[in-house]
Amino acid sequence: AAGVIQSPRHLIKEKRETATLKCYPIPRHDTVYWYQQGPGQDPQFLISFYEKMQSDKGSIPDRFSAQQFSDYHSELNMSSLELGDSALYFCASSLSGGGPDTQYFGPGTRLTVL
Amino acid sequence: QKEVEQDPGPLSVPEGAIVSLNCTYSNSAFQYFMWYRQYSRKGPELLMYTYSSGNKEDGRFTAQVDKSSKYISLFIRDSQPSDSATYLCAMISGNNRKLIWGLGTSLAVNP
């Protein structure tokens, strides 16, 4: 079965640079979520989109922005990178319905800021 | 204090042992309870989810929810070295899609 695809898998940037992370949800899933996970931490919710509209916002810094495109893929744009932005960034997708949105996670993008 | 508390471990058991993983929570609005497994450098993988109180069994895994005590458990029977991973509990309230996570418990099953 198709899973959530994220690219790139690894990314190395320097301070003050920008980065763009991409997420391709499971086909027919209508909701995309972005999470940031530091070492030994639980995933921190950043932002989500439902049917290409922002549906919820978490602890996303103002330096970050995200959008979901007409083909449902999503991009997380990160500017003025800081050392503390080094983390695993996960995208998850779900299909909304009568029950809970069971979220399926991608393999993550490991961002290292030097 | 976090809404969801989970002992980070690490927990180390011999192969074949029964493993008990637990979370407590404070928000009585939580209705859906999930367990995710995360291998090193991988994304979390949904293992099981339970609605409200009760038990749910899937192979060697059993999830229990006790809403009166605000306590959930995941039991792993006949544990295998391949079960070595971090197990995260997560919860959702009725109308909110945002997952609230525990910190995760690191489990090592030794052959």
PDB file of C-alpha atoms in Angstrom:
ATOM      1  CA  ALA A   1       0.000   0.000   0.000  1.00  0.00           C
ATOM      2  CA  ALA A   2       1.165   3.514  -0.754  1.00  0.00           C
ATOM      3  CA  GLY A   3       2.567   5.420   2.189  1.00  0.00           C
ATOM      4  CA  VAL A   4       3.340   9.033   2.947  1.00  0.00           C
ATOM      5  CA  ILE A   5       6.357  10.207   1.006  1.00  0.00           C
ATOM      6  CA  GLN A   6       8.674  12.917   2.219  1.00  0.00           C
ATOM      7  CA  SER A   7      11.578  14.543   0.488  1.00  0.00           C
ATOM      8  CA  PRO A   8      14.365  15.063   0.960  1.00  0.00           C
ATOM      9  CA  ARG A   9      15.161  12.478   3.603  1.00  0.00           C
ATOM     10  CA  HIS A  10      18.189  14.388   4.812  1.00  0.00           C
ATOM     11  CA  LEU A  11      19.005  18.053   4.516  1.00  0.00           C
ATOM     12  CA  ILE A  12      21.968  20.039   5.747  1.00  0.00           C
ATOM     13  CA  LYS A  13      21.748  23.819   5.821  1.00  0.00           C
ATOM     14  CA  GLU A  14      23.647  26.662   7.381  1.00  0.00           C
ATOM     15  CA  LYS A  15      22.259  29.274   9.731  1.00  0.00           C
ATOM     16  CA  ARG A  16      20.096  31.920   8.080  1.00  0.00           C
ATOM     17  CA  GLU A  17      19.516  29.767   4.994  1.00  0.00           C
ATOM     18  CA  THR A  18      16.117  28.584   3.834  1.00  0.00           C
ATOM     19  CA  ALA A  19      14.788  25.059   3.440  1.00  0.00           C
ATOM     20  CA  THR A  20      11.764  23.524   1.754  1.00  0.00           C
ATOM     21  CA  LEU A  21      10.410  20.170   2.842  1.00  0.00           C
ATOM     22  CA  LYS A  22       7.915  18.283   0.730  1.00  0.00           C
ATOM     23  CA  CYS A  23       5.211  15.835   1.665  1.00  0.00           C
ATOM     24  CA  TYR A  24       3.085  13.615  -0.572  1.00  0.00           C
ATOM     25  CA  PRO A  25       0.141  12.179   1.375  1.00  0.00           C
ATOM     26  CA  ILE A  26      -1.428   8.787   0.914  1.00  0.00           C
ATOM     27  CA  PRO A  27      -3.715   8.948  -2.141  1.00  0.00           C
ATOM     28  CA  ARG A  28      -7.246  10.141  -1.314  1.00  0.00           C
ATOM     29  CA  HIS A  29      -6.212  11.407   2.125  1.00  0.00           C
ATOM     30  CA  ASP A  30      -7.570  14.916   2.569  1.00  0.00           C
ATOM     31  CA  THR A  31      -5.627  16.115   5.615  1.00  0.00           C
ATOM     32  CA  VAL A  32      -1.916  16.739   6.054  1.00  0.00           C
ATOM     33  CA  TYR A  33      -0.107  17.450   9.298  1.00  0.00           C
ATOM     34  CA  TRP A  34       3.435  18.662   9.974  1.00  0.00           C
ATOM     35  CA  TYR A  35       5.349  17.776  13.115  1.00  0.00           C
ATOM     36  CA  GLN A  36       8.782  18.603  14.480  1.00  0.00           C
ATOM     37  CA  GLN A  37      10.543  16.055  16.685  1.00  0.00           C
ATOM     38  CA  GLY A  38      13.709  16.883  18.589  1.00  0.00           C
ATOM     39  CA  PRO A  39      15.964  14.171  20.071  1.00  0.00           C
ATOM     40  CA  GLY A  40      14.166  12.279  22.831  1.00  0.00           C
ATOM     41  CA  GLN A  41      11.055  14.406  22.380  1.00  0.00           C
ATOM     42  CA  ASP A  42       7.521  13.656  21.335  1.00  0.00           C
ATOM     43  CA  PRO A  43       6.397  15.068  17.987  1.00  0.00           C
ATOM     44  CA  GLN A  44       5.418  18.727  18.273  1.00  0.00           C
ATOM     45  CA  PHE A  45       2.485  19.677  16.083  1.00  0.00           C
ATOM     46  CA  LEU A  46       3.244  22.542  13.726  1.00  0.00           C
ATOM     47  CA  ILE A  47       0.349  22.968  11.325  1.00  0.00           C
ATOM     48  CA  SER A  48      -2.312  21.041   9.428  1.00  0.00           C
ATOM     49  CA  PHE A  49      -4.315  21.405   6.235  1.00  0.00           C
ATOM     50  CA  TYR A  50      -7.705  20.014   5.308  1.00  0.00           C
ATOM     51  CA  GLU A  51      -8.733  20.135   1.679  1.00  0.00           C
ATOM     52  CA  LYS A  52      -5.942  22.606   0.939  1.00  0.00           C
ATOM     53  CA  MET A  53      -7.011  25.037   3.652  1.00  0.00           C
ATOM     54  CA  GLN A  54      -5.130  25.548   6.896  1.00  0.00           C
ATOM     55  CA  SER A  55      -7.159  23.756   9.546  1.00  0.00           C
ATOM     56  CA  ASP A  56      -5.096  24.063  12.695  1.00  0.00           C
ATOM     57  CA  LYS A  57      -1.952  25.756  13.862  1.00  0.00           C
ATOM     58  CA  GLY A  58       0.404  24.652  16.573  1.00  0.00           C
ATOM     59  CA  SER A  59       3.817  25.777  17.676  1.00  0.00           C
ATOM     60  CA  ILE A  60       4.988  26.835  14.227  1.00  0.00           C
ATOM     61  CA  PRO A  61       7.480  29.737  14.285  1.00  0.00           C
ATOM     62  CA  ASP A  62       6.687  32.813  12.222  1.00  0.00           C
ATOM     63  CA  ARG A  63       9.783  32.001  10.151  1.00  0.00           C
ATOM     64  CA  PHE A  64       8.023  28.890   8.875  1.00  0.00           C
ATOM     65  CA  SER A  65       5.149  28.725   6.452  1.00  0.00           C
ATOM     66  CA  ALA A  66       3.344  25.876   4.787  1.00  0.00           C
ATOM     67  CA  GLN A  67       0.760  25.241   2.145  1.00  0.00           C
ATOM     68  CA  GLN A  68      -1.111  22.419   0.513  1.00  0.00           C
ATOM     69  CA  PHE A  69      -1.390  22.353  -3.244  1.00  0.00           C
ATOM     70  CA  SER A  70      -4.159  21.291  -5.617  1.00  0.00           C
ATOM     71  CA  ASP A  71      -2.658  17.794  -5.898  1.00  0.00           C
ATOM     72  CA  TYR A  72      -2.735  17.595  -2.051  1.00  0.00           C
ATOM     73  CA  HIS A  73       1.000  17.571  -1.628  1.00  0.00           C
ATOM     74  CA  SER A  74       2.278  19.966   0.997  1.00  0.00           C
ATOM     75  CA  GLU A  75       5.429  21.989   1.461  1.00  0.00           C
ATOM     76  CA  LEU A  76       6.937  23.368   4.646  1.00  0.00           C
ATOM     77  CA  ASN A  77       9.076  26.425   4.015  1.00  0.00           C
ATOM     78  CA  MET A  78      11.592  27.381   6.658  1.00  0.00           C
ATOM     79  CA  SER A  79      13.520  30.646   6.497  1.00  0.00           C
ATOM     80  CA  SER A  80      16.282  32.239   8.570  1.00  0.00           C
ATOM     81  CA  LEU A  81      17.215  28.809   9.868  1.00  0.00           C
ATOM     82  CA  GLU A  82      18.561  28.578  13.393  1.00  0.00           C
ATOM     83  CA  LEU A  83      20.631  25.877  15.058  1.00  0.00           C
ATOM     84  CA  GLY A  84      17.589  24.950  17.147  1.00  0.00           C
ATOM     85  CA  ASP A  85      15.651  24.054  14.009  1.00  0.00           C
ATOM     86  CA  SER A  86      17.734  20.895  13.680  1.00  0.00           C
ATOM     87  CA  ALA A  87      15.235  18.093  14.122  1.00  0.00           C
ATOM     88  CA  LEU A  88      13.223  15.407  12.405  1.00  0.00           C
ATOM     89  CA  TYR A  89      10.277  16.828  10.512  1.00  0.00           C
ATOM     90  CA  PHE A  90       7.399  14.460   9.956  1.00  0.00           C
ATOM     91  CA  CYS A  91       4.458  14.761   7.700  1.00  0.00           C
ATOM     92  CA  ALA A  92       1.336  12.710   8.387  1.00  0.00           C
ATOM     93  CA  SER A  93      -1.836  12.296   6.403  1.00  0.00           C
ATOM     94  CA  SER A  94      -5.317  11.131   7.245  1.00  0.00           C
ATOM     95  CA  LEU A  95      -8.746  10.691   5.733  1.00  0.00           C
ATOM     96  CA  SER A  96     -11.439  12.521   7.624  1.00  0.00           C
ATOM     97  CA  GLY A  97     -14.540  10.550   8.481  1.00  0.00           C
ATOM     98  CA  GLY A  98     -16.871   9.708  11.313  1.00  0.00           C
ATOM     99  CA  GLY A  99     -14.169   8.455  13.649  1.00  0.00           C
ATOM    100  CA  PRO A 100     -10.812   9.813  14.740  1.00  0.00           C
ATOM    101  CA  ASP A 101      -8.374  10.855  12.091  1.00  0.00           C
ATOM    102  CA  THR A 102      -5.852   8.059  12.297  1.00  0.00           C
ATOM    103  CA  GLN A 103      -2.692   9.690  11.098  1.00  0.00           C
ATOM    104  CA  TYR A 104      -0.164   7.856   8.985  1.00  0.00           C
ATOM    105  CA  PHE A 105       3.341   9.203   9.205  1.00  0.00           C
ATOM    106  CA  GLY A 106       6.009   9.530   6.584  1.00  0.00           C
ATOM    107  CA  PRO A 107       9.637   8.550   7.181  1.00  0.00           C
ATOM    108  CA  GLY A 108      10.603  12.101   8.062  1.00  0.00           C
ATOM    109  CA  THR A 109      13.164  14.611   6.880  1.00  0.00           C
ATOM    110  CA  ARG A 110      16.199  15.009   9.090  1.00  0.00           C
ATOM    111  CA  LEU A 111      17.238  18.653   9.014  1.00  0.00           C
ATOM    112  CA  THR A 112      20.640  19.609  10.323  1.00  0.00           C
ATOM    113  CA  VAL A 113      21.462  23.291  10.660  1.00  0.00           C
ATOM    114  CA  LEU A 114      25.153  24.069  11.005  1.00  0.00           C
TER     115      LEU A 114
ATOM    116  CA  GLN B   1       2.544  19.523  33.620  1.00  0.00           C
ATOM    117  CA  LYS B   2       1.941  17.821  30.300  1.00  0.00           C
ATOM    118  CA  GLU B   3      -1.562  16.692  29.420  1.00  0.00           C
ATOM    119  CA  VAL B   4      -0.214  13.203  28.773  1.00  0.00           C
ATOM    120  CA  GLU B   5       2.426  11.632  30.989  1.00  0.00           C
ATOM    121  CA  GLN B   6       4.506   8.667  29.904  1.00  0.00           C
ATOM    122  CA  ASP B   7       7.580   7.199  31.578  1.00  0.00           C
ATOM    123  CA  PRO B   8      10.406   7.461  29.017  1.00  0.00           C
ATOM    124  CA  GLY B   9      12.185   4.393  30.373  1.00  0.00           C
ATOM    125  CA  PRO B  10      14.351   2.864  29.038  1.00  0.00           C
ATOM    126  CA  LEU B  11      12.688  -0.468  29.606  1.00  0.00           C
ATOM    127  CA  SER B  12      14.762  -3.595  29.017  1.00  0.00           C
ATOM    128  CA  VAL B  13      13.216  -7.077  29.007  1.00  0.00           C
ATOM    129  CA  PRO B  14      14.277 -10.564  27.921  1.00  0.00           C
ATOM    130  CA  GLU B  15      12.797 -12.091  24.795  1.00  0.00           C
ATOM    131  CA  GLY B  16       9.448 -13.740  25.484  1.00  0.00           C
ATOM    132  CA  ALA B  17       8.539 -11.440  28.394  1.00  0.00           C
ATOM    133  CA  ILE B  18       5.221  -9.658  28.702  1.00  0.00           C
ATOM    134  CA  VAL B  19       5.708  -5.923  28.363  1.00  0.00           C
ATOM    135  CA  SER B  20       3.415  -3.337  29.951  1.00  0.00           C
ATOM    136  CA  LEU B  21       3.528   0.248  28.724  1.00  0.00           C
ATOM    137  CA  ASN B  22       1.408   2.950  30.287  1.00  0.00           C
ATOM    138  CA  CYS B  23       0.241   6.533  29.994  1.00  0.00           C
ATOM    139  CA  THR B  24      -1.790   8.757  32.244  1.00  0.00           C
ATOM    140  CA  TYR B  25      -3.651  11.850  31.172  1.00  0.00           C
ATOM    141  CA  SER B  26      -5.465  14.757  32.721  1.00  0.00           C
ATOM    142  CA  ASN B  27      -7.970  15.890  30.079  1.00  0.00           C
ATOM    143  CA  SER B  28     -11.262  14.055  30.532  1.00  0.00           C
ATOM    144  CA  ALA B  29     -12.314  15.181  27.026  1.00  0.00           C
ATOM    145  CA  PHE B  30      -9.977  12.675  25.395  1.00  0.00           C
ATOM    146  CA  GLN B  31     -12.004   9.977  23.670  1.00  0.00           C
ATOM    147  CA  TYR B  32      -9.637   8.305  21.221  1.00  0.00           C
ATOM    148  CA  PHE B  33      -6.441   6.679  22.381  1.00  0.00           C
ATOM    149  CA  MET B  34      -3.646   5.586  20.105  1.00  0.00           C
ATOM    150  CA  TRP B  35      -0.394   3.708  20.411  1.00  0.00           C
ATOM    151  CA  TYR B  36       2.374   4.398  17.928  1.00  0.00           C
ATOM    152  CA  ARG B  37       5.640   2.523  17.507  1.00  0.00           C
ATOM    153  CA  GLN B  38       8.682   4.413  16.326  1.00  0.00           C
ATOM    154  CA  TYR B  39      11.905   2.766  15.261  1.00  0.00           C
ATOM    155  CA  SER B  40      15.077   4.789  15.375  1.00  0.00           C
ATOM    156  CA  ARG B  41      15.168   7.461  12.650  1.00  0.00           C
ATOM    157  CA  LYS B  42      11.742   6.417  11.318  1.00  0.00           C
ATOM    158  CA  GLY B  43       8.297   7.954  11.435  1.00  0.00           C
ATOM    159  CA  PRO B  44       5.762   6.839  14.066  1.00  0.00           C
ATOM    160  CA  GLU B  45       3.681   3.867  12.947  1.00  0.00           C
ATOM    161  CA  LEU B  46       0.130   3.485  14.200  1.00  0.00           C
ATOM    162  CA  LEU B  47      -0.226   0.215  16.131  1.00  0.00           C
ATOM    163  CA  MET B  48      -3.692   0.420  17.621  1.00  0.00           C
ATOM    164  CA  TYR B  49      -6.393   2.846  18.543  1.00  0.00           C
ATOM    165  CA  THR B  50      -9.236   2.511  21.035  1.00  0.00           C
ATOM    166  CA  TYR B  51     -12.377   4.522  21.515  1.00  0.00           C
ATOM    167  CA  SER B  52     -13.434   5.257  25.089  1.00  0.00           C
ATOM    168  CA  SER B  53     -12.906   2.614  27.773  1.00  0.00           C
ATOM    169  CA  GLY B  54     -12.284  -1.053  27.181  1.00  0.00           C
ATOM    170  CA  ASN B  55      -9.844  -3.510  25.672  1.00  0.00           C
ATOM    171  CA  LYS B  56      -8.726  -4.132  22.129  1.00  0.00           C
ATOM    172  CA  GLU B  57      -6.568  -7.032  21.030  1.00  0.00           C
ATOM    173  CA  ASP B  58      -4.527  -7.429  17.855  1.00  0.00           C
ATOM    174  CA  GLY B  59      -2.205 -10.406  17.743  1.00  0.00           C
ATOM    175  CA  ARG B  60       0.386 -10.061  20.491  1.00  0.00           C
ATOM    176  CA  PHE B  61      -0.763  -6.534  21.337  1.00  0.00           C
ATOM    177  CA  THR B  62      -3.559  -5.536  23.717  1.00  0.00           C
ATOM    178  CA  ALA B  63      -4.618  -1.960  24.380  1.00  0.00           C
ATOM    179  CA  GLN B  64      -6.577  -1.062  27.502  1.00  0.00           C
ATOM    180  CA  VAL B  65      -8.275   2.188  28.384  1.00  0.00           C
ATOM    181  CA  ASP B  66      -9.593   3.040  31.843  1.00  0.00           C
ATOM    182  CA  LYS B  67     -11.250   6.441  31.536  1.00  0.00           C
ATOM    183  CA  SER B  68     -12.281   6.506  35.186  1.00  0.00           C
ATOM    184  CA  SER B  69      -8.605   6.413  36.169  1.00  0.00           C
ATOM    185  CA  LYS B  70      -7.387   8.338  33.100  1.00  0.00           C
ATOM    186  CA  TYR B  71      -4.947   5.514  32.457  1.00  0.00           C
ATOM    187  CA  ILE B  72      -4.142   3.593  29.295  1.00  0.00           C
ATOM    188  CA  SER B  73      -1.934   0.569  28.743  1.00  0.00           C
ATOM    189  CA  LEU B  74      -0.359  -1.386  25.933  1.00  0.00           C
ATOM    190  CA  PHE B  75       0.589  -4.993  26.604  1.00  0.00           C
ATOM    191  CA  ILE B  76       2.954  -6.925  24.362  1.00  0.00           C
ATOM    192  CA  ARG B  77       2.940 -10.698  24.796  1.00  0.00           C
ATOM    193  CA  ASP B  78       5.831 -12.953  23.806  1.00  0.00           C
ATOM    194  CA  SER B  79       8.013  -9.929  23.134  1.00  0.00           C
ATOM    195  CA  GLN B  80      10.527 -10.187  20.310  1.00  0.00           C
ATOM    196  CA  PRO B  81      13.792  -8.339  19.628  1.00  0.00           C
ATOM    197  CA  SER B  82      12.000  -6.749  16.656  1.00  0.00           C
ATOM    198  CA  ASP B  83       9.658  -5.060  19.150  1.00  0.00           C
ATOM    199  CA  SER B  84      12.591  -2.933  20.325  1.00  0.00           C
ATOM    200  CA  ALA B  85      11.474   0.615  19.582  1.00  0.00           C
ATOM    201  CA  THR B  86       9.985   3.683  21.212  1.00  0.00           C
ATOM    202  CA  TYR B  87       6.276   3.408  21.958  1.00  0.00           C
ATOM    203  CA  LEU B  88       4.285   6.633  22.059  1.00  0.00           C
ATOM    204  CA  CYS B  89       0.764   7.033  23.305  1.00  0.00           C
ATOM    205  CA  ALA B  90      -1.382   9.736  21.742  1.00  0.00           C
ATOM    206  CA  MET B  91      -4.897  10.999  22.336  1.00  0.00           C
ATOM    207  CA  ILE B  92      -7.566  13.046  20.633  1.00  0.00           C
ATOM    208  CA  SER B  93     -10.598  14.753  22.101  1.00  0.00           C
ATOM    209  CA  GLY B  94     -13.914  14.351  20.340  1.00  0.00           C
ATOM    210  CA  ASN B  95     -13.922  17.247  17.882  1.00  0.00           C
ATOM    211  CA  ASN B  96     -10.247  18.063  17.744  1.00  0.00           C
ATOM    212  CA  ARG B  97      -7.901  16.447  15.243  1.00  0.00           C
ATOM    213  CA  LYS B  98      -4.764  17.439  17.080  1.00  0.00           C
ATOM    214  CA  LEU B  99      -2.896  14.506  18.561  1.00  0.00           C
ATOM    215  CA  ILE B 100      -1.626  15.033  22.092  1.00  0.00           C
ATOM    216  CA  TRP B 101       1.415  12.854  22.644  1.00  0.00           C
ATOM    217  CA  GLY B 102       3.235  11.210  25.473  1.00  0.00           C
ATOM    218  CA  LEU B 103       7.029  11.461  25.419  1.00  0.00           C
ATOM    219  CA  GLY B 104       7.392   7.821  24.431  1.00  0.00           C
ATOM    220  CA  THR B 105       8.863   4.808  26.239  1.00  0.00           C
ATOM    221  CA  SER B 106      12.044   3.270  24.876  1.00  0.00           C
ATOM    222  CA  LEU B 107      11.813  -0.531  24.887  1.00  0.00           C
ATOM    223  CA  ALA B 108      14.670  -2.971  24.351  1.00  0.00           C
ATOM    224  CA  VAL B 109      13.895  -6.683  24.023  1.00  0.00           C
ATOM    225  CA  ASN B 110      17.059  -8.688  24.514  1.00  0.00           C
ATOM    226  CA  PRO B 111      17.540 -12.061  22.747  1.00  0.00           C
TER     227      PRO B 111
END
